[in-house]
PDB file of C-alpha atoms in Angstrom:
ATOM      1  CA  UNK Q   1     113.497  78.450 114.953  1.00 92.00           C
ATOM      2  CA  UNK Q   2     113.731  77.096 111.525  1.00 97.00           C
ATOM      3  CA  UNK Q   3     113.009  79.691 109.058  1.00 97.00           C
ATOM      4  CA  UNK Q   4     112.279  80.195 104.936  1.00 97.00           C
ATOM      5  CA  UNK Q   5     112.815  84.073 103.141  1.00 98.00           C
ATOM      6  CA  UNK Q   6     110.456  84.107 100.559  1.00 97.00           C
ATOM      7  CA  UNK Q   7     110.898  87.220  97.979  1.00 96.00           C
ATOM      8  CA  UNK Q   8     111.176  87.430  94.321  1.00 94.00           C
ATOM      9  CA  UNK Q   9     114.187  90.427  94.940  1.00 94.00           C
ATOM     10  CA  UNK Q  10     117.300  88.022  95.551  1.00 94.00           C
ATOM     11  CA  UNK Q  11     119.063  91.562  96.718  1.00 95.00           C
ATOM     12  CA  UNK Q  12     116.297  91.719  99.564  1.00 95.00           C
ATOM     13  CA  UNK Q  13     116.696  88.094 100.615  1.00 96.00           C
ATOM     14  CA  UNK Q  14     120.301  88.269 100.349  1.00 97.00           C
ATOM     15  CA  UNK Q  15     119.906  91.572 102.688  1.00 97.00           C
ATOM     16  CA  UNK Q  16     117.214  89.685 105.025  1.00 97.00           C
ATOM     17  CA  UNK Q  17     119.503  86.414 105.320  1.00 97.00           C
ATOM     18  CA  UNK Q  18     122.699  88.659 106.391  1.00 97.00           C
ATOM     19  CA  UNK Q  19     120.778  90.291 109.621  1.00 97.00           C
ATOM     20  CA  UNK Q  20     119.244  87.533 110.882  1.00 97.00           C
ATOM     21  CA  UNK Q  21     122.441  85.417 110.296  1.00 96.00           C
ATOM     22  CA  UNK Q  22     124.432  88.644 112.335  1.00 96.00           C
ATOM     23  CA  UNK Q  23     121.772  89.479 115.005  1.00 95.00           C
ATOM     24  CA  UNK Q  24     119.662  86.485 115.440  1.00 96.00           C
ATOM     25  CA  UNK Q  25     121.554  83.156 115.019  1.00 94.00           C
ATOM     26  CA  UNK Q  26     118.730  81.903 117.295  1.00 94.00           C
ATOM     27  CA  UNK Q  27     116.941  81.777 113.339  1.00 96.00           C
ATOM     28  CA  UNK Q  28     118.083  78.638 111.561  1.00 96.00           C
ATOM     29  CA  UNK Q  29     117.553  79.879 107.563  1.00 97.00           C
ATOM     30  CA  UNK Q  30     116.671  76.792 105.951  1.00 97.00           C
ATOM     31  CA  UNK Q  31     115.998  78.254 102.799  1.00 95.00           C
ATOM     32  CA  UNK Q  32     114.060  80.446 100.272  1.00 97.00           C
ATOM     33  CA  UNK Q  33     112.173  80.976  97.431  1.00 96.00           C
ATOM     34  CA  UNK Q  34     111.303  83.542  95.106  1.00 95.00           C
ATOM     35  CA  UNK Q  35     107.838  82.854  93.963  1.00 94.00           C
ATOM     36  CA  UNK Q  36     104.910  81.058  95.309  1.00 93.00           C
ATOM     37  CA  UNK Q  37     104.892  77.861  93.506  1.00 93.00           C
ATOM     38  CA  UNK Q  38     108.977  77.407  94.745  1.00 95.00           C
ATOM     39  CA  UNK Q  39     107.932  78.811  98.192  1.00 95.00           C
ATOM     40  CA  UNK Q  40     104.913  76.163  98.803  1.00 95.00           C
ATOM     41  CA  UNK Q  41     107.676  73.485  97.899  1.00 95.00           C
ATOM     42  CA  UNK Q  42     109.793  74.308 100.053  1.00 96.00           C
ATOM     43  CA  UNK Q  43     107.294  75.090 103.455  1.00 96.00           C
ATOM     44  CA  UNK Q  44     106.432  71.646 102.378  1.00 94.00           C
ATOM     45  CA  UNK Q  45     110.047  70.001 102.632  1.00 95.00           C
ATOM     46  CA  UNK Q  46     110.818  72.002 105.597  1.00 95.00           C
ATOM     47  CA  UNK Q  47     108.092  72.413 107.918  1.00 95.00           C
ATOM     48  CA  UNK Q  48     109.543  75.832 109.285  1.00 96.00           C
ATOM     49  CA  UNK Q  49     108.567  77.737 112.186  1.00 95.00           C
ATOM     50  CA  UNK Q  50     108.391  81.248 110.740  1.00 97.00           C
ATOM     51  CA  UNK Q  51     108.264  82.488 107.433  1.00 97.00           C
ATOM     52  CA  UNK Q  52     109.405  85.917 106.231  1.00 97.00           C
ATOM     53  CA  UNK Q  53     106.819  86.345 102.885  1.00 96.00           C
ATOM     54  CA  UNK Q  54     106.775  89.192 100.741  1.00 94.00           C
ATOM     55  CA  UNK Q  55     103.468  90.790  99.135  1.00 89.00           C
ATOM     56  CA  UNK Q  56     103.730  90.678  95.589  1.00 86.00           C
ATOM     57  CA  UNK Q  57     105.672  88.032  93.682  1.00 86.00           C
ATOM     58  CA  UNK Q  58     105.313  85.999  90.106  1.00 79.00           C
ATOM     59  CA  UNK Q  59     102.405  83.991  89.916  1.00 83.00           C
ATOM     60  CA  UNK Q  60     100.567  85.138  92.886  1.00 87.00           C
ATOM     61  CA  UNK Q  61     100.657  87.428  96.057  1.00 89.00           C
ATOM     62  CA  UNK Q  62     101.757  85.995  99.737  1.00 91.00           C
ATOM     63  CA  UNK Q  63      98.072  86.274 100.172  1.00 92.00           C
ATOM     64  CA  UNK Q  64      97.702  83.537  97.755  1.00 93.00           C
ATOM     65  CA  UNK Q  65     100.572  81.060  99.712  1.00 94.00           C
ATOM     66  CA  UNK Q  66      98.619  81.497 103.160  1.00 94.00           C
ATOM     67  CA  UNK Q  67      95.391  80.198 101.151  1.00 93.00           C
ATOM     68  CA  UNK Q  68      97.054  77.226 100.006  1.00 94.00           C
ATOM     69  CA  UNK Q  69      98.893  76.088 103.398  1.00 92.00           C
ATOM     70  CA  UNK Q  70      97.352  72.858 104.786  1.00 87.00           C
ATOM     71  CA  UNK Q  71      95.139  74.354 107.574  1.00 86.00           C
ATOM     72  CA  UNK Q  72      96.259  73.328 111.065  1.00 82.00           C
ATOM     73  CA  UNK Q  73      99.911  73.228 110.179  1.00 80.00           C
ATOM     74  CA  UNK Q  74     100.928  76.832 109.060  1.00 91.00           C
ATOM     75  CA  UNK Q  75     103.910  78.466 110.293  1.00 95.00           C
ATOM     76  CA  UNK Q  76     103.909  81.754 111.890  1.00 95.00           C
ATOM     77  CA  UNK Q  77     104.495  84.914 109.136  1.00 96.00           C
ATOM     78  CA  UNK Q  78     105.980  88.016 109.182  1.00 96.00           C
ATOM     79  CA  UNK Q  79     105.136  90.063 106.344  1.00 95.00           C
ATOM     80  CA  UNK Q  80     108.376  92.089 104.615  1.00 93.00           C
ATOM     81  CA  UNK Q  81     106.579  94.908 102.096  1.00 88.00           C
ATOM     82  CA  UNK Q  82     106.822  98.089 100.710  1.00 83.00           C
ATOM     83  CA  UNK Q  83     102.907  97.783 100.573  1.00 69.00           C
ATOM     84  CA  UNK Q  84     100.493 100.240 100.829  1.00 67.00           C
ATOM     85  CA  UNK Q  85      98.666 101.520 104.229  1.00 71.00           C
ATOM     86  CA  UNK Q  86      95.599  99.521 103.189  1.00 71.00           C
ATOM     87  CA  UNK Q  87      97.489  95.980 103.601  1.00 79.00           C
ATOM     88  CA  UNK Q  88      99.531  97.167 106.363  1.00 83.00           C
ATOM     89  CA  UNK Q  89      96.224  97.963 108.187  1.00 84.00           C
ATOM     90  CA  UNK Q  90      95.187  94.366 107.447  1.00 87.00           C
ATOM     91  CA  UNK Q  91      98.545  93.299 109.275  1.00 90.00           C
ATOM     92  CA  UNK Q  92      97.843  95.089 112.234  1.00 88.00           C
ATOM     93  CA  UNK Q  93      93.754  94.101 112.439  1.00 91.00           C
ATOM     94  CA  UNK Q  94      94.536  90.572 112.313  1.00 91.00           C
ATOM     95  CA  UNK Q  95      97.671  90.908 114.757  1.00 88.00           C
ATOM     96  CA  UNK Q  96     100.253  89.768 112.149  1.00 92.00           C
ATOM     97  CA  UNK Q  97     103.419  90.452 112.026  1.00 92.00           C
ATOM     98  CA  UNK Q  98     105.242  92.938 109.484  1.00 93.00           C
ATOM     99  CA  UNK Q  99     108.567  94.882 108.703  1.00 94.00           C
ATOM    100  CA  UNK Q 100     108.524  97.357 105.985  1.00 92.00           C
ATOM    101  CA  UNK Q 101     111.461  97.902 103.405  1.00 91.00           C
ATOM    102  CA  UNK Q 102     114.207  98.577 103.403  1.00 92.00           C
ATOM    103  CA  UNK Q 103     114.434  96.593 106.519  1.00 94.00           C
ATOM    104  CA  UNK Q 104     115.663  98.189 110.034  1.00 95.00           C
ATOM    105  CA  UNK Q 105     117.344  96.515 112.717  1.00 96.00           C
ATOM    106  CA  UNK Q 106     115.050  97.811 115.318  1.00 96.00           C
ATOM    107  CA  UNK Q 107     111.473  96.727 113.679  1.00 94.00           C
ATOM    108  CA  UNK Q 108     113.040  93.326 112.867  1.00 97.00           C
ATOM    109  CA  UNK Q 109     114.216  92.736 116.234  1.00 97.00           C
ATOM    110  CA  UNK Q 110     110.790  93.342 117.711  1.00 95.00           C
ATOM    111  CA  UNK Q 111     109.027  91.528 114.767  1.00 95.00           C
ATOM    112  CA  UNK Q 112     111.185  88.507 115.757  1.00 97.00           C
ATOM    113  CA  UNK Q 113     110.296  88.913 119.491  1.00 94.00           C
ATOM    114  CA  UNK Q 114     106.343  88.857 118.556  1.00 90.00           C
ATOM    115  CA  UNK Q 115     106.790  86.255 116.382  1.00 93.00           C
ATOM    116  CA  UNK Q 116     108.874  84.137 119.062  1.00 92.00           C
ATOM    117  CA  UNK Q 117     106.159  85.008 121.777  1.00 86.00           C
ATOM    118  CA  UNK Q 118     102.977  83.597 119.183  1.00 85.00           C
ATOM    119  CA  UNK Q 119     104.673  80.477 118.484  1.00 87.00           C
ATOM    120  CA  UNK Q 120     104.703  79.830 121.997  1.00 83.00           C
ATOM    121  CA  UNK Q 121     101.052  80.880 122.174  1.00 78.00           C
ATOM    122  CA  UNK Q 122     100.123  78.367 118.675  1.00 79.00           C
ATOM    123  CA  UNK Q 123      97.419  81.128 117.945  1.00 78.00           C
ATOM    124  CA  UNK Q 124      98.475  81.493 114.198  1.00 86.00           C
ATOM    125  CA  UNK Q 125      95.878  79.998 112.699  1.00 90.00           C
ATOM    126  CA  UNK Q 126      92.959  82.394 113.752  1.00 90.00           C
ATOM    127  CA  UNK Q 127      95.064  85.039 113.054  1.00 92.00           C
ATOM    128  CA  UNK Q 128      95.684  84.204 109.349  1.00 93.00           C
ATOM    129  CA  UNK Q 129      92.183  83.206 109.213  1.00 93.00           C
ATOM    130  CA  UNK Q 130      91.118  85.951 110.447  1.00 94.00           C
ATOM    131  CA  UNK Q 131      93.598  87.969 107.818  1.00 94.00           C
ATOM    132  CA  UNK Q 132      91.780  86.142 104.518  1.00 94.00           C
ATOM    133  CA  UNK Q 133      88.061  86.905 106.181  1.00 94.00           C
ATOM    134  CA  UNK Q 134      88.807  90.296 105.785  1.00 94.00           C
ATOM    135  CA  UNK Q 135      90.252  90.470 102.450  1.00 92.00           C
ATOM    136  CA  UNK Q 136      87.287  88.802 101.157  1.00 93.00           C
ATOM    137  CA  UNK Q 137      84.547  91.539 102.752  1.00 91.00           C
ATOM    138  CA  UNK Q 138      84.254  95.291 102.216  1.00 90.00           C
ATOM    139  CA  UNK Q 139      81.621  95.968 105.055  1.00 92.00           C
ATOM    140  CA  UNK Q 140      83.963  97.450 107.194  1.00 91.00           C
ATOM    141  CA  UNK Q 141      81.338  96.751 110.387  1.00 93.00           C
ATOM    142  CA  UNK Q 142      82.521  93.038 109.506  1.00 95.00           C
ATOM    143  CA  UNK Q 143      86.467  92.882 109.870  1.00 94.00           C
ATOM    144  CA  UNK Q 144      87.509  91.324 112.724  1.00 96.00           C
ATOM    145  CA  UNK Q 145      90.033  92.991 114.738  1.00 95.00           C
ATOM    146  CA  UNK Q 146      92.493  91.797 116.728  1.00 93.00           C
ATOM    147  CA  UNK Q 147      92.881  92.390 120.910  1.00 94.00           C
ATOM    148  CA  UNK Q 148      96.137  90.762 122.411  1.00 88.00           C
ATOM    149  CA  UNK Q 149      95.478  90.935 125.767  1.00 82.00           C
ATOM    150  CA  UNK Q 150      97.286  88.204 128.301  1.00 77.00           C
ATOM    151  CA  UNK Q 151      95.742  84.970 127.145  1.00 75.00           C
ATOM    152  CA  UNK Q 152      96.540  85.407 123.448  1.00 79.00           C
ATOM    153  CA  UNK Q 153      94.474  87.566 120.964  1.00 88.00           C
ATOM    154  CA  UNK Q 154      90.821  87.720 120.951  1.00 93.00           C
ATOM    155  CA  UNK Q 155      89.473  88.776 117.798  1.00 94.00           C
ATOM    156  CA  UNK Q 156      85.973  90.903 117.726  1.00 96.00           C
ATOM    157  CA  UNK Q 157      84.052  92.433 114.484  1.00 96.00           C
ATOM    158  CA  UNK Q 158      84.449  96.821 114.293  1.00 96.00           C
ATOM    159  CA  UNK Q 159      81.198  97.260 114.196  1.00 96.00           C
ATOM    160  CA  UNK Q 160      80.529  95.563 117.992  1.00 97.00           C
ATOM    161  CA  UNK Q 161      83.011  98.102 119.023  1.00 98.00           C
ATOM    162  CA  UNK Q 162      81.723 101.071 120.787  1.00 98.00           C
ATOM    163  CA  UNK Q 163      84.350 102.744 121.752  1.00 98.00           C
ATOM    164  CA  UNK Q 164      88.065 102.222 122.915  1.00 98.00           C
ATOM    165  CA  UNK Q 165      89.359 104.057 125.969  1.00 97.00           C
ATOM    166  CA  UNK Q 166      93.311 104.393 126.434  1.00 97.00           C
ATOM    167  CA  UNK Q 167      94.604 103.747 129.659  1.00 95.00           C
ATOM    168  CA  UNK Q 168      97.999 104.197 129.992  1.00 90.00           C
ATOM    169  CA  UNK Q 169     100.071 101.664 127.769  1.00 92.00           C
ATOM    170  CA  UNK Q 170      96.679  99.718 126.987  1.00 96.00           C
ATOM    171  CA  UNK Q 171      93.499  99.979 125.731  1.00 97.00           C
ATOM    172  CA  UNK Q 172      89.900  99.202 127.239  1.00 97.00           C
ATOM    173  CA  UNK Q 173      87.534  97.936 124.881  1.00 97.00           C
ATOM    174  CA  UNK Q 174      84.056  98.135 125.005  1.00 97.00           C
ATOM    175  CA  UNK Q 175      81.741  95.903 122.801  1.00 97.00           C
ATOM    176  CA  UNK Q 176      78.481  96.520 122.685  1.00 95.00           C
ATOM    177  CA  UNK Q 177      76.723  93.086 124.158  1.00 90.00           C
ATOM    178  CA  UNK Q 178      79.743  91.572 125.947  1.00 83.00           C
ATOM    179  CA  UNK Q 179      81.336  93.849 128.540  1.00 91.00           C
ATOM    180  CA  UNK Q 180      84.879  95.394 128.490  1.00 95.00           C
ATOM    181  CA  UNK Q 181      88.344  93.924 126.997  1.00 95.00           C
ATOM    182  CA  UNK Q 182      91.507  95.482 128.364  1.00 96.00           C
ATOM    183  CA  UNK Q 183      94.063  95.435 125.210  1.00 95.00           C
ATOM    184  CA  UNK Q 184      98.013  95.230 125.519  1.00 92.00           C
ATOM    185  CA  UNK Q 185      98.051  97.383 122.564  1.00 92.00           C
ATOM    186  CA  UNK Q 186      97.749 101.746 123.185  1.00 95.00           C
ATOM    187  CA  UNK Q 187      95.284 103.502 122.042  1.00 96.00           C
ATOM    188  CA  UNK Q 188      97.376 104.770 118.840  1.00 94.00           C
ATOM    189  CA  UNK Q 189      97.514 100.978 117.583  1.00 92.00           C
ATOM    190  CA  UNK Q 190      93.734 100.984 117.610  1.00 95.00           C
ATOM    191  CA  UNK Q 191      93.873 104.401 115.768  1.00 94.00           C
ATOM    192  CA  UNK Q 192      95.352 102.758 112.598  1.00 90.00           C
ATOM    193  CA  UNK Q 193      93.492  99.719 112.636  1.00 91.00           C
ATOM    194  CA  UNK Q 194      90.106 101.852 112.947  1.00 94.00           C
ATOM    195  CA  UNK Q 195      91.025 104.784 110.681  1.00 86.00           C
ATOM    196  CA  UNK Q 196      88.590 103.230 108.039  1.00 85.00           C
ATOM    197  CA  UNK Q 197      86.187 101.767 110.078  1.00 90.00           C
ATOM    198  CA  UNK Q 198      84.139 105.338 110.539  1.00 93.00           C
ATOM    199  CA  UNK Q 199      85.792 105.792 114.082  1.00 96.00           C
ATOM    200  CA  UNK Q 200      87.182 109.105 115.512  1.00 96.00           C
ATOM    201  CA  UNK Q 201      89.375 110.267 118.261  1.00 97.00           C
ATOM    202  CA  UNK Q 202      87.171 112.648 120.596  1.00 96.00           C
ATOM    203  CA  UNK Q 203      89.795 113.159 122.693  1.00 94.00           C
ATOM    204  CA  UNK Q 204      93.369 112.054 122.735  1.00 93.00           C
ATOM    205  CA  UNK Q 205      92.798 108.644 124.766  1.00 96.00           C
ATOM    206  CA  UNK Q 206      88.801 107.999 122.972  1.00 97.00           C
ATOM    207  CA  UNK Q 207      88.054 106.957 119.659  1.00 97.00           C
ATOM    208  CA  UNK Q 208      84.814 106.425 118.923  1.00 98.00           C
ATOM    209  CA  UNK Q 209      82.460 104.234 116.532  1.00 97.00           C
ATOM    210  CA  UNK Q 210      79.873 106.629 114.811  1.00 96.00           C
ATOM    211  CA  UNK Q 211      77.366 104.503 114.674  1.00 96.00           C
ATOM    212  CA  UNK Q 212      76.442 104.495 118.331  1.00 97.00           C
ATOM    213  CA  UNK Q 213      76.663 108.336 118.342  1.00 97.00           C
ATOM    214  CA  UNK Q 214      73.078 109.908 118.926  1.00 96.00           C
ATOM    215  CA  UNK Q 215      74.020 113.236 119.206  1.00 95.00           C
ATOM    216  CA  UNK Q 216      76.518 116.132 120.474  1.00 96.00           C
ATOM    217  CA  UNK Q 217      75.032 117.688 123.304  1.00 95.00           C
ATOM    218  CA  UNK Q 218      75.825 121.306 124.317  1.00 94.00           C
ATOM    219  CA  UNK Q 219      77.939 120.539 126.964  1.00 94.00           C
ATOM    220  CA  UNK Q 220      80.410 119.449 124.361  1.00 94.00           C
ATOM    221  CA  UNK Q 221      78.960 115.338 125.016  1.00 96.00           C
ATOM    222  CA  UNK Q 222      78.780 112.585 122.633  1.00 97.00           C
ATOM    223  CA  UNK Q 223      75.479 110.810 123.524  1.00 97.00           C
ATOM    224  CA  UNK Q 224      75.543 107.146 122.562  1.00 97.00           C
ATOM    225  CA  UNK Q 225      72.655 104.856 122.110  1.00 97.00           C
ATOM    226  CA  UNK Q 226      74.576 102.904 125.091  1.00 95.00           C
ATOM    227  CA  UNK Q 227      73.389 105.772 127.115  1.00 95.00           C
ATOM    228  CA  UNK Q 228      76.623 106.906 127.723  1.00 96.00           C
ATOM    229  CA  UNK Q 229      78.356 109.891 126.852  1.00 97.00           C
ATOM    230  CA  UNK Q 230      81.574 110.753 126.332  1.00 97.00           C
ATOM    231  CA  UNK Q 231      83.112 114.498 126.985  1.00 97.00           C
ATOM    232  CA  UNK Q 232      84.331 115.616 123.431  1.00 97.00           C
ATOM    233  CA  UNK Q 233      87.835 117.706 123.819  1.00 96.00           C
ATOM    234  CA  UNK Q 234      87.462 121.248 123.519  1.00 94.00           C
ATOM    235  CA  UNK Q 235      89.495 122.101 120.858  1.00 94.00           C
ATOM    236  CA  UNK Q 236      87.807 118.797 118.737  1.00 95.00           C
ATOM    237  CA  UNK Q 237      84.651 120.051 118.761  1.00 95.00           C
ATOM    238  CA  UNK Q 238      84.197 121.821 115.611  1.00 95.00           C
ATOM    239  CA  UNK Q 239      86.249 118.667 113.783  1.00 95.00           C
ATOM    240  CA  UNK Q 240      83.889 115.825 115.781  1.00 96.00           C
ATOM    241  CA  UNK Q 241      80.711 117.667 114.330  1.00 95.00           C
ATOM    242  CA  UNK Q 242      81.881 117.999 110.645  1.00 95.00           C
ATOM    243  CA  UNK Q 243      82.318 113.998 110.870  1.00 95.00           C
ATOM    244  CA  UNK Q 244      78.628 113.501 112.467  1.00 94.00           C
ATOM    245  CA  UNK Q 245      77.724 115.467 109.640  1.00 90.00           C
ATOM    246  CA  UNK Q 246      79.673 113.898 107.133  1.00 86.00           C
ATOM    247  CA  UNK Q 247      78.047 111.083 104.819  1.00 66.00           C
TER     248      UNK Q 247
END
């Protein structure tokens, strides 16, 4: 894969361009660039595969180089930051890729693999479309989260999302008009990307969207407007009715 490091730290790049050149020689590095304006050149000379793009830069954040890509031809990303949780949570609802710094060989090698894998697939563009819709709303019910499953990545707004049901490795789904989704990612994965989107875990393998929540019961059962209910764990009880309470 041909491949562009864009980062306005020449140490990091420097850094970056020494792993892959040691662990994945698979990675031609064609390049790099330290700010946007250099790094749009130079996509455009190149036409990589993948591009390693840091957050914030001179004269604009990577945000602002995936808005000015020619739709239909962008490159697959993986995002290297030091960012915040908020952005990283934006990563992981759109099903980007990311490695946080100082980079580790271990998170690079499976950002790599992902990355590999979605090429293959040619699913990047929903996913960084996907990416900017979100940045650009704050009604949470709105995002659009991501859920790989076999045939790609199917991508769903929070707030059709009743609840999500760990089974094993994965994760079932379940939307509120449209049946059941079965999720490659485990239930923790859907932890983060909900953890502002008023969820909860009930119970160690059920997190739950609040507003389908009727009531508790007093049999320790969260009664949804689905008509289902969902046993609450015992020892969550007290927590899971301080956040029905909760504004």
């Amino acid at each position: 894969m041909v491949t562009i490091l864009i980062d306005d730290e020449p140490a990091a790049i420097i850094e970056l361009h020494g792993m892959l050149r040691k662990k994945h020689p698979n990675l031609l590095v064609a390049g790099s660039a330290d700010n946007i304006r250099d790094g749009l050149q130079k996509i455009e000379t190149v036409k990589p595969d993948l591009i390693f793009l840091d957050i914030e830069m001179p004269g604009g954040s990577g945000f602002d180089l995936i808005r000015q890509l020619k739709k239909g031809n962008r490159p697959e990303i993986i995002f290297v930051t030091s960012q915040s949780n908020y952005a990283i949570q934006a990563f992981s609802c759109a099903a980007l890729g990311y490695v946080l710094k100082p980079v580790e060989w271990k998170p690079l090698a499976e950002a790599i693999g992902v990355a590999e894998e979605r090429i293959r697939q040619k699913n990047n563009e929903q996913r960084l479309e996907t990416l900017l819709e979100n940045l650009k709303t704050s009604d949470s019910s709105k995002k659009k989260i991501g859920i790989p499953h076999d045939r790609g990545v199917e991508f769903v707004p929070a707030g059709s999302i009743v609840y999500c049901e760990g089974e094993e490795r994965y994760t079932r789904i379940h939307l509120k008009e449209d049946g059941t989704r079965l999720s490659s990612y485990a239930i923790g994965q859907y932890r983060k990307m909900l953890a502002d989107h008023d969820f909860y875990p009930i119970h160690r393998s059920i997190l739950v969207n609040r507003n389908f929540v009727k009531r508790m019961n007093r049999a320790g059962e969260l009664e949804l407007t689905t008509k289902k209910r969902l046993t609450v764990s015992r020892r969550r009880r007290a927590e899971v009715e301080a956040w029905l309470k909760a504004d």
